[in-house]
CSV table of C-alpha atoms in Angstrom, one decimal:
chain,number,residue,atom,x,y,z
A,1,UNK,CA,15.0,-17.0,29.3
A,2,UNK,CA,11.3,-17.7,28.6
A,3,UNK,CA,8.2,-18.9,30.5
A,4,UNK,CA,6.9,-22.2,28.9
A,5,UNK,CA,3.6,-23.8,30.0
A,6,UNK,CA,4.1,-27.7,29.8
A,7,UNK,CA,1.3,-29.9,31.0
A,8,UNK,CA,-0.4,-27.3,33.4
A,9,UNK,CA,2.9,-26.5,35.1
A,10,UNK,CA,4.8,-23.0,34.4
A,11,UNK,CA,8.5,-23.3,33.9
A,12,UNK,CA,11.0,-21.4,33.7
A,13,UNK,CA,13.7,-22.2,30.7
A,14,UNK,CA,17.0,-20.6,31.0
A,15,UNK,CA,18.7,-22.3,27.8
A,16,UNK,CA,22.1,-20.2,27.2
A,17,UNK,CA,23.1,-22.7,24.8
A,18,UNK,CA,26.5,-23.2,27.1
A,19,UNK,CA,28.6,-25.9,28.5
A,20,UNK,CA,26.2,-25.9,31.9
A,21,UNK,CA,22.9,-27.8,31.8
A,22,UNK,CA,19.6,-26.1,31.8
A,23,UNK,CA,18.2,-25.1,34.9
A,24,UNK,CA,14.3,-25.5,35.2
A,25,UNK,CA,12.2,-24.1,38.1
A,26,UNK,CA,8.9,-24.8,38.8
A,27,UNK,CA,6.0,-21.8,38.7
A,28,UNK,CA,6.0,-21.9,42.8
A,29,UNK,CA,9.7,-20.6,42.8
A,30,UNK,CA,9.0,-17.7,40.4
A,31,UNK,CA,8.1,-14.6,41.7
A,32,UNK,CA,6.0,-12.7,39.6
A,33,UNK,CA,6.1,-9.1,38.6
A,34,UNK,CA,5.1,-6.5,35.9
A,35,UNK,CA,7.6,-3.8,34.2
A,36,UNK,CA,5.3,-1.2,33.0
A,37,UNK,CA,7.1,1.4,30.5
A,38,UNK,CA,6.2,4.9,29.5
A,39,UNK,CA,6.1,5.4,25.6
A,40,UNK,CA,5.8,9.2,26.0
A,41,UNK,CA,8.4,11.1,24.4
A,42,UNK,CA,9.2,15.1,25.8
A,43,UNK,CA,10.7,17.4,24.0
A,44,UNK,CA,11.9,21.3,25.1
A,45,UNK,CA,11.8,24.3,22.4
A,46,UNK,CA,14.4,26.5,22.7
A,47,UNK,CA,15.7,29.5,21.9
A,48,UNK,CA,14.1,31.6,19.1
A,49,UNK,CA,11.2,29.0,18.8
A,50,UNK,CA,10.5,29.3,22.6
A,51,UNK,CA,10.6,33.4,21.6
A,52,UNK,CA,7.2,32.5,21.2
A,53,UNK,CA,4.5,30.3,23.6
A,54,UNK,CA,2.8,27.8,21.2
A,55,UNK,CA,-1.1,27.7,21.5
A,56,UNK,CA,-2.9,24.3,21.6
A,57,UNK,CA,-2.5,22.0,18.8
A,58,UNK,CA,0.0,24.6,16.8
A,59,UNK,CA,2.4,23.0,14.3
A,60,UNK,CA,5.6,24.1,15.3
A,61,UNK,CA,8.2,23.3,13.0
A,62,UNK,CA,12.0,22.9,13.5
A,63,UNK,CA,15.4,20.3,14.1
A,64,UNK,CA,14.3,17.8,16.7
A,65,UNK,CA,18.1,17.0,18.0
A,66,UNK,CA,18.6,14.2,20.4
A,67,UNK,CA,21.0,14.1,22.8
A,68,UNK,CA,22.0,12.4,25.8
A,69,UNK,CA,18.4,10.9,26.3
A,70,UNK,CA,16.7,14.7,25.7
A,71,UNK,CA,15.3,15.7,22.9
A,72,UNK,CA,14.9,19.6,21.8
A,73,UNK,CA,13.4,21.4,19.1
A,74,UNK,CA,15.4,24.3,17.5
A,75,UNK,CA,15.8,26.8,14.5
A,76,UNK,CA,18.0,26.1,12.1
A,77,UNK,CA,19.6,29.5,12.9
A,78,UNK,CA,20.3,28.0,16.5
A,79,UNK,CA,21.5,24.2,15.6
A,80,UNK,CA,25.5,25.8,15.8
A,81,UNK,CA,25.0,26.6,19.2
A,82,UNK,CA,23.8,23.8,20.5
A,83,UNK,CA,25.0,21.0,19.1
A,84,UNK,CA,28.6,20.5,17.0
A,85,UNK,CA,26.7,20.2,13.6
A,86,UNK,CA,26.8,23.5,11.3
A,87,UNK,CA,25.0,24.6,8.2
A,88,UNK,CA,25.9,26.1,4.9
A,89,UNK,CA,24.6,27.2,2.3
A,90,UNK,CA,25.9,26.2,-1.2
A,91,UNK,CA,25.6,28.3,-4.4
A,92,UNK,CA,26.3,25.9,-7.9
A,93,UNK,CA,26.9,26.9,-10.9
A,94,UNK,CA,27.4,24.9,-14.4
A,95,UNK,CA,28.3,26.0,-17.6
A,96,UNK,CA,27.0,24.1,-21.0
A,97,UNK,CA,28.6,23.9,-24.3
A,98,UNK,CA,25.6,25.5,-26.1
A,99,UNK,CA,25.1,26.9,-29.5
A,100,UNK,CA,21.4,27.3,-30.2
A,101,UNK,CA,19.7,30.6,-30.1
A,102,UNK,CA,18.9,31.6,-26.4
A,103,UNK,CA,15.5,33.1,-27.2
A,104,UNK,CA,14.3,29.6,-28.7
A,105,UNK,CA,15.8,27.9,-25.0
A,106,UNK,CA,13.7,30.3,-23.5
A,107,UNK,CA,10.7,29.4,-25.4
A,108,UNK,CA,10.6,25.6,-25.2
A,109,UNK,CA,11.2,26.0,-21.3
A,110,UNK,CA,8.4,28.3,-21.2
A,111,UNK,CA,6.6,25.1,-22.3
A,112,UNK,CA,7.3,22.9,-19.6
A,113,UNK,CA,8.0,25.3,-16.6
A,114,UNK,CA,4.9,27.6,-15.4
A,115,UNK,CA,7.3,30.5,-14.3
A,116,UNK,CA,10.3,32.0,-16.8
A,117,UNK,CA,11.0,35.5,-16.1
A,118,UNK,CA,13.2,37.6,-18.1
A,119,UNK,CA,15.9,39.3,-15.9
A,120,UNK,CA,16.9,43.3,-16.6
A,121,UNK,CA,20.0,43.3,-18.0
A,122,UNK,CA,21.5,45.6,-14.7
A,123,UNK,CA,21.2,42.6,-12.5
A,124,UNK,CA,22.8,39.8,-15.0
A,125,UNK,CA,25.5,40.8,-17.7
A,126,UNK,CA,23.7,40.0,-20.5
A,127,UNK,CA,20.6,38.3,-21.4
A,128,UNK,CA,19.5,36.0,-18.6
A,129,UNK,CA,16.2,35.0,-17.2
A,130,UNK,CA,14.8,33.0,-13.9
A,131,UNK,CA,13.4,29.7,-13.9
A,132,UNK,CA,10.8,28.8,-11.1
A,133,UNK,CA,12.2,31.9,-9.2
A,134,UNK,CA,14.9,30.1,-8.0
A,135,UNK,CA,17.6,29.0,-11.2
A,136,UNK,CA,19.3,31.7,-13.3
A,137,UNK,CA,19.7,30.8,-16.9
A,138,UNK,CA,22.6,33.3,-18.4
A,139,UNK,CA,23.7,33.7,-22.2
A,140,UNK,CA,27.8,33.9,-21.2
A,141,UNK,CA,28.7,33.8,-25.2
A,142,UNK,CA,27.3,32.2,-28.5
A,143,UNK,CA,28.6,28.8,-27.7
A,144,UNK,CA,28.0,28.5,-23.7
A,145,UNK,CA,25.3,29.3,-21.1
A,146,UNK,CA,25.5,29.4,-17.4
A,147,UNK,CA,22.8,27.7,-14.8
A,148,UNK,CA,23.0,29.7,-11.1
A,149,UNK,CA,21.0,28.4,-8.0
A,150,UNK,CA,21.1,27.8,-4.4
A,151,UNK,CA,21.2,24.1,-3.2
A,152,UNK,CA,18.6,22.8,-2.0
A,153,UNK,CA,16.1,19.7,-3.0
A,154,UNK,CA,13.6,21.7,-5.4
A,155,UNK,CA,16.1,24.1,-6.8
A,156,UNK,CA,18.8,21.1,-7.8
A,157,UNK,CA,14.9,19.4,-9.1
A,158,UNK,CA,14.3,22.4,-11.3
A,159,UNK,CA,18.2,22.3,-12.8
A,160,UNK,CA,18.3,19.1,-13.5
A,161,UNK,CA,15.1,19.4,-15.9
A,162,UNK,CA,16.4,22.4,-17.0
A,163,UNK,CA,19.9,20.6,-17.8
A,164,UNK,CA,17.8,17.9,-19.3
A,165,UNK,CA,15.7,20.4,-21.5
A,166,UNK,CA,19.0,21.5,-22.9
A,167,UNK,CA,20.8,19.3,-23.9
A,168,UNK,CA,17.5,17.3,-25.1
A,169,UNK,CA,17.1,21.1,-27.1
A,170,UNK,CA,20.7,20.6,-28.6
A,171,UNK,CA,20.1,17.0,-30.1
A,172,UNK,CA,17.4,18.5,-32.2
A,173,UNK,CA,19.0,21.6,-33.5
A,174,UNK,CA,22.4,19.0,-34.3
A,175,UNK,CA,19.6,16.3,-35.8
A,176,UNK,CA,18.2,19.3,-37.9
A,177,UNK,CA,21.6,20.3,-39.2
């Protein structure tokens, strides 16, 4: 249904492309009126976020969860309770077929990563060391090495150069050979 304006007179098309003929009415039959519609959105802090009153123009950051027309903005820590959606954390691990000497892997990814940290040999069982702070690179024997992080965008970023790095590291020492 539309409003057309044919020759100076307002009509009003109701074309519902069915079996009945279209009904037109003139602009004197229409009775006019306005729908006006508020765009602003509301949106309740709850829990450990409302712990704490936010000042004026204070980023507060969290899950913005709709539902049933209300929208609320929660901790991570808090989305279980609320709503039927639950969070995990996943650990990975992958172990590569590698036979290259672990100090020379540690030395080329020195090259491309800003942060490699050798790790005491009480916390990993064996020679290891930390990529970025957040991926474990351990020796497990002379032909495999371990990768160890938490899930999560960056980390699974950082292993896959890392992963890359290696196996880019084991195509020269086998085109060498």
């Amino acid at each position: 249904m539309f409003m057309a304006d044919i020759a100076g007179v307002r009509v009003l098309y109701t074309g519902d492309y069915s079996r009945e003929e279209d009904c037109h009415l003139y602009a004197a039959e229409i009775l006019q009126f306005s729908l006006y519609f508020n765009s602003e959105k509301m949106a309740k802090i709850i829990r450990r976020l409302a712990e704490k009153t936010p000042e004026v123009g204070e980023t507060v950051s969290g899950f913005l969860v709709k539902k049933a027309f209300t929208y609320q903005i929660m901790a991570l820590d808090d989305l279980h309770v609320f709503s039927q959606l639950s969070t995990e954390n996943i650990s990975q691990r992958i172990t590569i077929a590698y036979s290259g000497a672990f100090g020379v892997l540690k030395h080329r990814l020195k090259q491309i990563f800003e942060s490699v940290e050798s790790l005491p040999d009480e916390e990993s069982e064996g020679p290891a060391f930390r990529v970025h702070e957040r991926l474990t690179v351990k020796y497990e024997s002379e032909k495999h090495i371990s990768l160890h992080w938490r899930s999560d965008p960056i980390s699974d970023m950082v292993s896959d150069s890392v992963i890359i790095s290696i196996l880019l590291n084991l195509i020269l020492i086998t085109s060498y050979c």
